[in-house]
Amino acid sequence: MFETLSDRLTTVFSSLRSKGRLSEADINATAREIRVALLEADVALPVVKDFIAQIKERAAGAEVSQALNPAQQVVKIVNEELINILGGETRRIRFAKTPPTVLMLAGLQGAGKTTLAGKLARWLKSEGHAPLLVAADLQRPNAVQQLQVVGERAGVPVFAPEPGSGVGDPVNVARRSIEQAKHAQHDIVIIDTAGRLGVDAEMMQQAIDIRDAVTPDDILFVVDAMVGQDAVNTAQAFMEGVGFDGVVLTKLDGDARGGAALSVRHVTGRPIMFASMGEKLEDFSVFHPDRMAGRILDMGDILTLIEQAEQAFDAQQAEEMTQKVLKGENFTLEDFLEQMMMIRKLGPIGNLLGMMPGMGQVRDQVSQIDDKDLDRVAAIIRSMTPGERANPKIINGSRRARIAKGSGVTVGEVNSLVTRFFDAQKMMRQMTAGMPGMPGMPGRRKATKAAKNAKNKKGKQRSGDPRKRAAGGQPQQPAAAQDGAAPDGLPPGLGGQLPPGLGGQLPPGFQMPDLGKLQGRKKK
């Protein structure tokens, strides 16, 4: 959603990196470009004015003028101001001292309240709570049935005593849901209220009546992030009518410009608490202002990526794989398939790469990644026998043809997978060889070789004098050359050999002088 804004800001900052110092004209030009980028992203004009004023004030001070790298300092200032606009700190749910905690959802029709109720309930259940969904939207046709389907998918019970579609009293349903939650020992109640296509007095009054009947601990205003600046007007109307404690942004995976996310919090003064970025129930997360600012400025969001990996990966399976690598066991196609499926659980590959720093510069290449390629690879591996997965070297031409036919791909794709797997297997061996304490570690190999050479040098040296060899145990003189080696003490340049005819030994009674002592003397 913030791709356009991110690209514009990245272009602005790249033009500053070549400047050793920033003049007032540079700061004004940068502020002008940032202002245009925010306005094009549908950010409300009052928000843009305050944002630019803060940046110019801080950029003109000593914070930038005395910095070693002024461009990086400006990026730091913009990042901090973006975090402030988005809410500063992460806002958590305010739980009641005495259960149940009551959460009330409000917003326009079509903002995604019912789906969001299921996502929120599923997330709370994963956090160890026992939520109860309440169908208080009795105006929209089939709203009750939709919530029941969503609740079933999330594994959360739904309290729906009325059929809906214009039948029933939503205030009475909300009041009765509190007693039902206490009776069934649910610690959180999520009330899905009715919406309209626009703000009207009847909708506001109904929401006010439900609020007065159940006294919610948190009222969450659900806003469609794709509606642009109109979201600000709706938020202000709800703030004056019903009032709310936090904002939930939906459809953040859309292609709109995303100015609502930067405007709602600043205009209403209420923090953004949650974000929904997909149609699946898993596409839901707590809103972190600092991480969202990092994404906008193309700094990545590694913390969110780590959290998603912790949720999707099987800890026991990962530990088994780690031990297998440490023991130096072969990396098989079965292991390759398991690792690939664990990555597949994290969601679309493009979204994962989008959380890496600097990926905005290769966004076009990332967008071309097709997740179905992983499914084709999985089909190829699953078409192999257990023996072929354990030892891919036995996969000959006839086996490859059979695998291709069984997985619905070409033989060339099978060949490509096997080749890539051998490369991955080779890389795993290299990683194993480089681990401390593992056989084949480069430093260890050098140390072992040095120790072996030292051990050989400690052996008894053989004298070139036959009388001394026969005597044995006598003090050793410098040994003569053996097999073409130079005797100790010979200066460089003598070729490392004795004159021809001496047979590699000195005549009896002769002793080679220690010329090394002569080399150390200085000429007078």
Short mmCIF file of C-alpha atoms in Angstrom, two decimals:
data_model
loop_
_atom_site.label_atom_id
_atom_site.label_comp_id
_atom_site.label_asym_id
_atom_site.label_seq_id
_atom_site.Cartn_x
_atom_site.Cartn_y
_atom_site.Cartn_z
CA MET A 1 0.00 0.00 0.00
CA PHE A 2 2.84 2.42 0.82
CA GLU A 3 4.89 1.55 -2.27
CA THR A 4 4.41 4.91 -4.00
CA LEU A 5 5.23 6.89 -0.86
CA SER A 6 8.21 4.65 -0.14
CA ASP A 7 9.60 5.06 -3.66
CA ARG A 8 9.28 8.85 -3.53
CA LEU A 9 10.97 9.15 -0.14
CA THR A 10 13.77 6.78 -1.18
CA THR A 11 14.43 8.97 -4.25
CA VAL A 12 14.52 12.10 -2.08
CA PHE A 13 17.05 10.62 0.36
CA SER A 14 19.28 9.19 -2.36
CA SER A 15 19.87 12.71 -3.71
CA LEU A 16 21.19 13.79 -0.28
CA ARG A 17 23.84 11.08 0.11
CA SER A 18 26.35 12.86 -2.13
CA LYS A 19 26.28 16.05 -0.05
CA GLY A 20 28.85 16.53 2.71
CA ARG A 21 26.92 19.40 4.28
CA LEU A 22 23.30 20.45 3.91
CA SER A 23 22.50 24.08 3.27
CA GLU A 24 19.20 25.74 4.01
CA ALA A 25 18.29 25.42 0.33
CA ASP A 26 18.93 21.66 0.47
CA ILE A 27 16.68 21.31 3.51
CA ASN A 28 13.90 23.35 1.89
CA ALA A 29 14.13 21.30 -1.31
CA THR A 30 14.00 18.05 0.65
CA ALA A 31 11.01 19.25 2.67
CA ARG A 32 9.24 20.27 -0.54
CA GLU A 33 9.73 16.81 -2.07
CA ILE A 34 8.52 15.10 1.11
CA ARG A 35 5.45 17.35 1.16
CA VAL A 36 4.59 16.42 -2.43
CA ALA A 37 5.10 12.72 -1.69
CA LEU A 38 2.76 12.84 1.33
CA LEU A 39 0.06 14.77 -0.53
CA GLU A 40 0.21 12.30 -3.42
CA ALA A 41 -0.25 9.50 -0.86
CA ASP A 42 -3.59 11.05 0.22
CA VAL A 43 -2.31 12.23 3.61
CA ALA A 44 -4.54 14.95 5.05
CA LEU A 45 -3.24 18.49 4.55
CA PRO A 46 -3.13 19.44 8.29
CA VAL A 47 -1.05 16.33 8.95
CA VAL A 48 1.36 17.21 6.14
CA LYS A 49 1.83 20.78 7.40
CA ASP A 50 2.64 19.67 10.96
CA PHE A 51 4.95 16.92 9.70
CA ILE A 52 6.96 19.22 7.42
CA ALA A 53 7.21 21.90 10.12
CA GLN A 54 8.73 19.43 12.57
CA ILE A 55 11.23 18.14 10.01
CA LYS A 56 12.40 21.62 8.96
CA GLU A 57 12.77 22.73 12.56
CA ARG A 58 14.90 19.73 13.52
CA ALA A 59 16.88 19.65 10.26
CA ALA A 60 17.91 23.30 10.65
CA GLY A 61 19.36 22.71 14.11
CA ALA A 62 22.74 21.47 15.29
CA GLU A 63 21.47 17.89 15.10
CA VAL A 64 22.10 17.88 11.33
CA SER A 65 24.71 20.62 10.85
CA GLN A 66 27.19 18.90 13.20
CA ALA A 67 26.49 15.37 11.99
CA LEU A 68 29.20 13.38 10.21
CA ASN A 69 26.65 12.21 7.65
CA PRO A 70 23.85 14.79 7.30
CA ALA A 71 21.82 12.67 4.86
CA GLN A 72 21.54 9.80 7.34
CA GLN A 73 20.61 12.26 10.06
CA VAL A 74 17.73 13.60 7.93
CA VAL A 75 16.52 10.05 7.34
CA LYS A 76 16.65 9.47 11.09
CA ILE A 77 14.58 12.61 11.72
CA VAL A 78 11.95 11.62 9.13
CA ASN A 79 11.78 8.14 10.60
CA GLU A 80 11.21 9.47 14.13
CA GLU A 81 8.54 11.92 12.96
CA LEU A 82 6.77 9.16 11.02
CA ILE A 83 6.73 7.06 14.18
CA ASN A 84 5.20 9.98 16.09
CA ILE A 85 2.47 10.43 13.46
CA LEU A 86 1.66 6.72 13.54
CA GLY A 87 1.28 6.70 17.31
CA GLY A 88 4.72 6.50 18.87
CA GLU A 89 4.35 3.36 20.97
CA THR A 90 2.41 0.17 20.41
CA ARG A 91 -1.00 0.30 22.10
CA ARG A 92 -2.25 -2.93 23.69
CA ILE A 93 -5.78 -3.99 24.62
CA ARG A 94 -6.95 -2.66 27.96
CA PHE A 95 -8.09 -5.78 29.82
CA ALA A 96 -10.74 -5.54 32.53
CA LYS A 97 -9.77 -6.32 36.12
CA THR A 98 -12.85 -8.53 36.36
CA PRO A 99 -13.60 -10.63 33.26
CA PRO A 100 -15.02 -10.47 30.75
CA THR A 101 -13.21 -7.77 28.82
CA VAL A 102 -15.65 -6.22 26.33
CA LEU A 103 -14.44 -5.08 22.91
CA MET A 104 -16.87 -3.24 20.64
CA LEU A 105 -16.27 -2.87 16.89
CA ALA A 106 -17.69 0.16 15.09
CA GLY A 107 -17.37 1.52 11.58
CA LEU A 108 -18.98 1.90 8.18
CA GLN A 109 -20.49 -0.99 6.26
CA GLY A 110 -17.91 -2.63 4.01
CA ALA A 111 -14.93 -1.71 6.18
CA GLY A 112 -14.48 -5.38 7.14
CA LYS A 113 -15.79 -5.44 10.72
CA THR A 114 -17.21 -8.98 10.61
CA THR A 115 -14.09 -10.54 9.10
CA LEU A 116 -11.95 -8.52 11.47
CA ALA A 117 -13.96 -9.84 14.43
CA GLY A 118 -12.98 -13.38 13.43
CA LYS A 119 -9.33 -12.40 12.96
CA LEU A 120 -9.21 -10.66 16.33
CA ALA A 121 -10.88 -13.63 18.03
CA ARG A 122 -8.43 -16.07 16.47
CA TRP A 123 -5.46 -13.93 17.53
CA LEU A 124 -6.75 -13.62 21.09
CA LYS A 125 -7.28 -17.39 21.21
CA SER A 126 -3.66 -17.94 20.15
CA GLU A 127 -2.62 -15.62 22.99
CA GLY A 128 -4.29 -17.92 25.52
CA HIS A 129 -7.68 -16.21 25.90
CA ALA A 130 -11.20 -17.60 25.51
CA PRO A 131 -13.08 -15.06 23.35
CA LEU A 132 -16.79 -15.01 22.48
CA LEU A 133 -18.09 -13.44 19.28
CA VAL A 134 -21.42 -11.61 19.48
CA ALA A 135 -23.61 -11.08 16.40
CA ALA A 136 -25.11 -7.65 17.09
CA ASP A 137 -25.29 -6.63 13.42
CA LEU A 138 -28.93 -7.44 12.81
CA GLN A 139 -29.42 -4.98 9.93
CA ARG A 140 -27.28 -6.28 7.07
CA PRO A 141 -28.63 -9.40 5.34
CA ASN A 142 -26.80 -12.60 6.36
CA ALA A 143 -24.43 -10.72 8.67
CA VAL A 144 -25.20 -13.19 11.49
CA GLN A 145 -24.56 -16.18 9.22
CA GLN A 146 -21.29 -14.65 8.01
CA LEU A 147 -20.06 -14.20 11.58
CA GLN A 148 -21.00 -17.80 12.38
CA VAL A 149 -18.95 -19.06 9.43
CA VAL A 150 -16.00 -16.88 10.39
CA GLY A 151 -16.24 -17.99 14.02
CA GLU A 152 -16.29 -21.65 12.98
CA ARG A 153 -13.15 -21.15 10.89
CA ALA A 154 -11.45 -19.38 13.79
CA GLY A 155 -12.53 -22.03 16.28
CA VAL A 156 -14.36 -19.47 18.43
CA PRO A 157 -18.02 -19.78 19.61
CA VAL A 158 -20.57 -17.24 18.39
CA PHE A 159 -23.46 -15.89 20.46
CA ALA A 160 -26.30 -15.29 17.97
CA PRO A 161 -29.76 -15.57 19.60
CA GLU A 162 -31.44 -13.56 16.81
CA PRO A 163 -31.60 -14.50 13.10
CA GLY A 164 -30.76 -10.97 11.95
CA SER A 165 -31.59 -9.52 8.51
CA GLY A 166 -33.70 -6.84 10.19
CA VAL A 167 -35.09 -9.07 12.98
CA GLY A 168 -34.11 -8.60 16.65
CA ASP A 169 -32.85 -5.96 19.06
CA PRO A 170 -29.06 -5.52 18.90
CA VAL A 171 -28.90 -3.73 22.26
CA ASN A 172 -30.63 -6.65 23.99
CA VAL A 173 -28.31 -9.13 22.25
CA ALA A 174 -25.24 -7.21 23.43
CA ARG A 175 -26.54 -7.06 27.01
CA ARG A 176 -27.34 -10.80 27.09
CA SER A 177 -23.91 -11.66 25.68
CA ILE A 178 -22.21 -10.44 28.86
CA GLU A 179 -24.21 -12.89 30.98
CA GLN A 180 -23.52 -15.65 28.47
CA ALA A 181 -19.78 -14.96 28.65
CA LYS A 182 -19.79 -15.11 32.46
CA HIS A 183 -21.80 -18.33 32.42
CA ALA A 184 -19.54 -20.03 29.82
CA GLN A 185 -16.33 -18.58 31.35
CA HIS A 186 -15.23 -16.49 28.38
CA ASP A 187 -12.76 -13.79 29.39
CA ILE A 188 -13.23 -11.61 26.26
CA VAL A 189 -16.39 -10.54 24.41
CA ILE A 190 -16.14 -9.14 20.86
CA ILE A 191 -19.31 -7.35 19.73
CA ASP A 192 -19.83 -6.93 15.97
CA THR A 193 -22.13 -3.95 15.45
CA ALA A 194 -24.04 -2.76 12.39
CA GLY A 195 -22.69 -0.25 9.88
CA ARG A 196 -24.11 1.92 7.14
CA LEU A 197 -22.92 3.07 3.75
CA GLY A 198 -22.52 6.51 5.29
CA VAL A 199 -22.63 8.20 8.66
CA ASP A 200 -26.26 8.69 9.79
CA ALA A 201 -28.04 9.48 13.04
CA GLU A 202 -29.75 6.07 13.36
CA MET A 203 -26.49 4.15 13.17
CA MET A 204 -24.83 6.48 15.67
CA GLN A 205 -27.69 6.17 18.13
CA GLN A 206 -27.68 2.38 17.94
CA ALA A 207 -23.93 2.30 18.58
CA ILE A 208 -24.36 4.71 21.51
CA ASP A 209 -27.09 2.50 23.00
CA ILE A 210 -24.90 -0.61 22.76
CA ARG A 211 -22.01 1.28 24.31
CA ASP A 212 -24.16 2.42 27.26
CA ALA A 213 -25.61 -1.09 27.72
CA VAL A 214 -22.33 -3.04 27.95
CA THR A 215 -19.76 -0.35 28.91
CA PRO A 216 -16.93 -1.70 26.69
CA ASP A 217 -13.35 -1.59 27.87
CA ASP A 218 -12.17 -0.68 24.37
CA ILE A 219 -14.13 0.62 21.38
CA LEU A 220 -12.27 -0.14 18.16
CA PHE A 221 -13.02 1.96 15.10
CA VAL A 222 -12.55 -0.16 11.96
CA VAL A 223 -11.48 1.90 8.95
CA ASP A 224 -10.86 0.83 5.38
CA ALA A 225 -7.33 1.98 4.54
CA MET A 226 -8.26 2.24 0.84
CA VAL A 227 -10.89 4.99 1.13
CA GLY A 228 -8.35 7.82 1.28
CA GLN A 229 -9.01 11.12 3.03
CA ASP A 230 -12.69 10.33 3.52
CA ALA A 231 -11.56 7.98 6.32
CA VAL A 232 -10.55 11.09 8.29
CA ASN A 233 -14.04 12.58 8.00
CA THR A 234 -15.67 9.30 9.07
CA ALA A 235 -13.29 8.96 11.99
CA GLN A 236 -14.06 12.47 13.19
CA ALA A 237 -17.82 11.80 12.97
CA PHE A 238 -17.51 8.60 15.04
CA MET A 239 -15.20 10.34 17.51
CA GLU A 240 -17.77 13.07 18.14
CA GLY A 241 -20.74 10.67 18.19
CA VAL A 242 -19.80 7.36 19.80
CA GLY A 243 -16.17 7.90 20.69
CA PHE A 244 -13.51 5.21 20.35
CA ASP A 245 -10.25 4.18 21.99
CA GLY A 246 -8.30 2.72 19.09
CA VAL A 247 -8.21 2.33 15.32
CA VAL A 248 -7.98 -0.86 13.28
CA LEU A 249 -6.79 -0.56 9.69
CA THR A 250 -8.10 -3.12 7.20
CA LYS A 251 -7.13 -3.92 3.58
CA LEU A 252 -3.54 -2.79 4.03
CA ASP A 253 -2.63 -5.22 1.25
CA GLY A 254 -4.55 -3.09 -1.28
CA ASP A 255 -3.03 -0.89 -3.97
CA ALA A 256 -4.37 2.39 -2.61
CA ARG A 257 -1.99 5.11 -1.51
CA GLY A 258 -2.43 4.59 2.23
CA GLY A 259 -2.77 8.18 3.41
CA ALA A 260 -5.53 7.19 5.86
CA ALA A 261 -3.04 5.31 8.03
CA LEU A 262 -0.94 8.45 8.43
CA SER A 263 -3.93 10.76 8.94
CA VAL A 264 -6.46 9.05 11.24
CA ARG A 265 -4.26 8.82 14.28
CA HIS A 266 -2.99 12.40 13.98
CA VAL A 267 -6.47 13.90 13.48
CA THR A 268 -8.33 11.88 16.12
CA GLY A 269 -5.53 11.46 18.62
CA ARG A 270 -6.37 7.75 18.97
CA PRO A 271 -3.67 5.14 18.30
CA ILE A 272 -3.74 2.49 15.60
CA MET A 273 -3.92 -0.83 17.47
CA PHE A 274 -4.25 -3.54 14.82
CA ALA A 275 -3.71 -4.01 11.10
CA SER A 276 -5.33 -6.45 8.70
CA MET A 277 -3.50 -7.12 5.45
CA GLY A 278 -5.28 -10.00 3.69
CA GLU A 279 -8.40 -12.11 3.37
CA LYS A 280 -7.22 -15.05 5.49
CA LEU A 281 -7.78 -15.13 9.24
CA GLU A 282 -4.02 -15.34 9.74
CA ASP A 283 -3.46 -12.00 7.98
CA PHE A 284 -3.73 -9.97 11.16
CA SER A 285 -1.17 -8.42 13.47
CA VAL A 286 -0.60 -5.86 16.18
CA PHE A 287 0.25 -2.46 14.70
CA HIS A 288 3.79 -1.31 15.54
CA PRO A 289 4.40 2.34 14.52
CA ASP A 290 8.18 1.94 14.40
CA ARG A 291 7.98 -1.11 12.14
CA MET A 292 5.50 0.53 9.79
CA ALA A 293 7.74 3.60 9.54
CA GLY A 294 10.64 1.30 8.70
CA ARG A 295 8.66 -0.28 5.87
CA ILE A 296 7.70 3.12 4.45
CA LEU A 297 11.34 4.24 4.45
CA ASP A 298 12.50 0.91 2.95
CA MET A 299 14.36 -0.05 6.13
CA GLY A 300 12.62 -3.42 6.37
CA ASP A 301 10.70 -5.07 9.18
CA ILE A 302 12.91 -7.87 10.48
CA LEU A 303 11.15 -8.14 13.86
CA THR A 304 7.80 -8.97 12.26
CA LEU A 305 9.52 -11.50 9.99
CA ILE A 306 11.09 -13.18 13.03
CA GLU A 307 7.76 -13.30 14.86
CA GLN A 308 6.04 -14.88 11.85
CA ALA A 309 8.83 -17.45 11.59
CA GLU A 310 8.50 -18.36 15.27
CA GLN A 311 4.78 -18.93 14.83
CA ALA A 312 5.07 -20.96 11.62
CA PHE A 313 8.16 -23.08 12.33
CA ASP A 314 8.02 -26.29 14.32
CA ALA A 315 10.60 -25.91 17.10
CA GLN A 316 11.17 -29.67 17.44
CA GLN A 317 11.58 -30.12 13.69
CA ALA A 318 14.00 -27.21 13.54
CA GLU A 319 16.03 -28.66 16.42
CA GLU A 320 16.22 -32.07 14.72
CA MET A 321 17.44 -30.41 11.53
CA THR A 322 20.07 -28.44 13.46
CA GLN A 323 21.40 -31.58 15.15
CA LYS A 324 21.51 -33.36 11.82
CA VAL A 325 23.61 -30.59 10.31
CA LEU A 326 25.94 -30.46 13.32
CA LYS A 327 26.54 -34.21 13.13
CA GLY A 328 27.53 -33.89 9.50
CA GLU A 329 24.73 -36.08 8.16
CA ASN A 330 23.68 -35.75 4.52
CA PHE A 331 21.13 -33.12 3.61
CA THR A 332 18.46 -35.11 1.74
CA LEU A 333 15.58 -34.13 -0.53
CA GLU A 334 13.22 -35.00 2.33
CA ASP A 335 14.92 -32.34 4.46
CA PHE A 336 14.80 -29.95 1.51
CA LEU A 337 11.04 -30.48 1.21
CA GLU A 338 10.48 -29.95 4.95
CA GLN A 339 12.43 -26.69 4.95
CA MET A 340 10.55 -25.46 1.89
CA MET A 341 7.16 -26.25 3.42
CA MET A 342 8.12 -24.38 6.60
CA ILE A 343 8.91 -21.32 4.50
CA ARG A 344 5.65 -21.78 2.61
CA LYS A 345 3.75 -21.47 5.90
CA LEU A 346 5.05 -17.93 6.34
CA GLY A 347 2.88 -16.71 3.48
CA PRO A 348 3.64 -15.27 0.03
CA ILE A 349 7.36 -15.09 -0.71
CA GLY A 350 6.97 -11.56 -2.06
CA ASN A 351 5.62 -10.36 1.31
CA LEU A 352 8.54 -11.97 3.15
CA LEU A 353 11.11 -10.37 0.87
CA GLY A 354 9.29 -7.05 1.24
CA MET A 355 10.21 -7.09 4.94
CA MET A 356 13.91 -7.18 4.11
CA PRO A 357 15.82 -3.85 4.10
CA GLY A 358 16.42 -2.36 0.65
CA MET A 359 13.89 -4.55 -1.15
CA GLY A 360 12.08 -1.47 -2.41
CA GLN A 361 14.84 -1.00 -4.99
CA VAL A 362 14.09 -4.41 -6.56
CA ARG A 363 10.32 -4.34 -6.07
CA ASP A 364 9.63 -5.21 -9.71
CA GLN A 365 11.74 -8.37 -9.52
CA VAL A 366 10.16 -9.37 -6.19
CA SER A 367 6.66 -8.93 -7.62
CA GLN A 368 7.46 -11.45 -10.36
CA ILE A 369 8.13 -14.25 -7.86
CA ASP A 370 5.47 -16.96 -8.24
CA ASP A 371 4.63 -19.00 -5.14
CA LYS A 372 3.39 -21.80 -7.39
CA ASP A 373 7.01 -22.61 -8.20
CA LEU A 374 7.36 -23.97 -4.66
CA ASP A 375 4.26 -26.09 -5.16
CA ARG A 376 5.75 -27.54 -8.37
CA VAL A 377 9.00 -28.35 -6.56
CA ALA A 378 7.03 -30.08 -3.80
CA ALA A 379 5.13 -32.12 -6.41
CA ILE A 380 8.41 -33.24 -8.01
CA ILE A 381 9.91 -34.37 -4.70
CA ARG A 382 6.73 -36.16 -3.65
CA SER A 383 6.79 -38.09 -6.94
CA MET A 384 10.11 -39.66 -5.93
CA THR A 385 10.54 -42.88 -4.00
CA PRO A 386 12.01 -42.75 -0.45
CA GLY A 387 15.26 -44.14 -1.83
CA GLU A 388 15.48 -41.43 -4.47
CA ARG A 389 14.86 -38.72 -1.89
CA ALA A 390 17.60 -40.10 0.36
CA ASN A 391 20.11 -40.58 -2.49
CA PRO A 392 19.37 -38.39 -5.54
CA LYS A 393 22.48 -39.73 -7.30
CA ILE A 394 20.54 -42.85 -8.31
CA ILE A 395 18.03 -40.77 -10.29
CA ASN A 396 18.95 -41.71 -13.85
CA GLY A 397 17.23 -40.80 -17.10
CA SER A 398 14.34 -43.29 -16.85
CA ARG A 399 13.66 -42.32 -13.24
CA ARG A 400 13.60 -38.64 -14.16
CA ALA A 401 11.09 -39.32 -16.91
CA ARG A 402 8.88 -41.20 -14.45
CA ILE A 403 9.13 -38.40 -11.86
CA ALA A 404 8.29 -35.76 -14.47
CA LYS A 405 5.26 -37.73 -15.62
CA GLY A 406 4.05 -38.27 -12.05
CA SER A 407 4.39 -34.60 -11.05
CA GLY A 408 3.05 -33.12 -14.30
CA VAL A 409 6.23 -31.24 -15.22
CA THR A 410 8.92 -31.57 -17.85
CA VAL A 411 12.12 -33.59 -17.51
CA GLY A 412 14.06 -30.33 -17.74
CA GLU A 413 12.38 -29.06 -14.55
CA VAL A 414 13.31 -32.29 -12.76
CA ASN A 415 16.92 -31.92 -13.95
CA SER A 416 16.97 -28.32 -12.75
CA LEU A 417 15.68 -29.29 -9.30
CA VAL A 418 18.23 -32.08 -8.89
CA THR A 419 21.05 -29.75 -9.95
CA ARG A 420 19.93 -27.04 -7.54
CA PHE A 421 19.63 -29.59 -4.77
CA PHE A 422 23.21 -30.79 -5.29
CA ASP A 423 24.32 -27.15 -5.05
CA ALA A 424 22.38 -26.76 -1.80
CA GLN A 425 23.86 -30.01 -0.50
CA LYS A 426 27.35 -28.75 -1.32
CA MET A 427 26.65 -25.49 0.49
CA MET A 428 25.45 -27.40 3.56
CA ARG A 429 28.71 -29.37 3.60
CA GLN A 430 30.69 -26.15 3.40
CA MET A 431 28.67 -24.68 6.26
CA THR A 432 29.29 -27.81 8.32
CA ALA A 433 33.01 -27.67 7.54
CA GLY A 434 33.17 -24.09 8.79
CA MET A 435 31.41 -24.67 12.12
CA PRO A 436 33.58 -24.58 15.27
CA GLY A 437 34.49 -28.02 16.51
CA MET A 438 33.41 -29.72 13.28
CA PRO A 439 35.74 -31.84 11.13
CA GLY A 440 37.07 -29.89 8.18
CA MET A 441 37.00 -26.51 9.86
CA PRO A 442 39.61 -24.34 8.03
CA GLY A 443 41.37 -23.14 11.17
CA ARG A 444 41.41 -26.61 12.63
CA ARG A 445 42.86 -28.08 9.44
CA LYS A 446 45.75 -25.62 9.53
CA ALA A 447 46.38 -26.28 13.20
CA THR A 448 46.42 -30.05 12.66
CA LYS A 449 48.85 -29.71 9.75
CA ALA A 450 51.13 -27.45 11.78
CA ALA A 451 51.10 -29.88 14.70
CA LYS A 452 51.99 -32.76 12.38
CA ASN A 453 54.92 -30.81 10.91
CA ALA A 454 56.12 -29.89 14.38
CA LYS A 455 55.98 -33.53 15.41
CA ASN A 456 58.09 -34.54 12.41
CA LYS A 457 60.68 -31.88 13.24
CA LYS A 458 61.08 -33.22 16.77
CA GLY A 459 62.36 -36.59 15.42
CA LYS A 460 66.01 -37.60 15.78
CA GLN A 461 68.14 -35.94 13.11
CA ARG A 462 70.57 -38.05 11.10
CA SER A 463 74.18 -36.91 10.98
CA GLY A 464 76.12 -36.82 7.73
CA ASP A 465 79.22 -38.21 9.53
CA PRO A 466 79.15 -42.05 9.54
CA ARG A 467 81.26 -42.15 12.74
CA LYS A 468 78.73 -40.01 14.58
CA ARG A 469 75.86 -42.10 13.21
CA ALA A 470 77.59 -45.20 14.56
CA ALA A 471 78.34 -43.61 17.94
CA GLY A 472 74.75 -42.45 18.52
CA GLY A 473 73.69 -40.30 21.50
CA GLN A 474 76.50 -37.80 20.76
CA PRO A 475 75.70 -34.07 20.44
CA GLN A 476 74.31 -33.51 16.97
CA GLN A 477 76.13 -31.34 14.50
CA PRO A 478 74.25 -29.64 11.64
CA ALA A 479 72.95 -32.39 9.41
CA ALA A 480 74.05 -32.75 5.84
CA ALA A 481 71.68 -32.60 2.92
CA GLN A 482 69.36 -35.50 2.51
CA ASP A 483 67.57 -36.11 -0.75
CA GLY A 484 68.58 -32.76 -2.17
CA ALA A 485 67.91 -30.71 1.00
CA ALA A 486 70.41 -28.01 1.96
CA PRO A 487 72.56 -28.64 5.09
CA ASP A 488 71.89 -26.39 8.05
CA GLY A 489 73.95 -23.23 7.93
CA LEU A 490 74.47 -22.99 4.16
CA PRO A 491 73.77 -19.50 2.89
CA PRO A 492 71.06 -19.02 0.28
CA GLY A 493 72.12 -19.37 -3.34
CA LEU A 494 74.25 -22.53 -3.05
CA GLY A 495 71.48 -24.57 -4.60
CA GLY A 496 70.94 -26.73 -1.51
CA GLN A 497 73.38 -29.45 -2.75
CA LEU A 498 77.01 -30.50 -2.13
CA PRO A 499 79.47 -30.51 -5.02
CA PRO A 500 79.19 -33.45 -7.40
CA GLY A 501 81.28 -36.50 -6.59
CA LEU A 502 80.92 -36.32 -2.81
CA GLY A 503 77.94 -38.66 -2.90
CA GLY A 504 75.90 -36.47 -0.67
CA GLN A 505 78.38 -36.96 2.28
CA LEU A 506 81.53 -35.25 3.57
CA PRO A 507 84.78 -37.27 3.55
CA PRO A 508 85.79 -38.93 6.84
CA GLY A 509 87.40 -36.48 9.23
CA PHE A 510 85.81 -33.42 7.70
CA GLN A 511 83.16 -31.34 9.36
CA MET A 512 80.97 -28.66 7.77
CA PRO A 513 81.52 -25.32 9.51
CA ASP A 514 78.52 -23.47 10.85
CA LEU A 515 78.29 -20.65 8.30
CA GLY A 516 75.20 -19.29 10.03
CA LYS A 517 77.48 -17.59 12.57
CA LEU A 518 79.39 -15.88 9.81
CA GLN A 519 76.17 -14.48 8.33
CA GLY A 520 75.37 -12.69 11.59
CA ARG A 521 78.67 -10.74 11.68
CA LYS A 522 78.76 -7.17 10.52
CA LYS A 523 81.36 -5.88 8.15
CA LYS A 524 83.79 -3.44 9.70
#
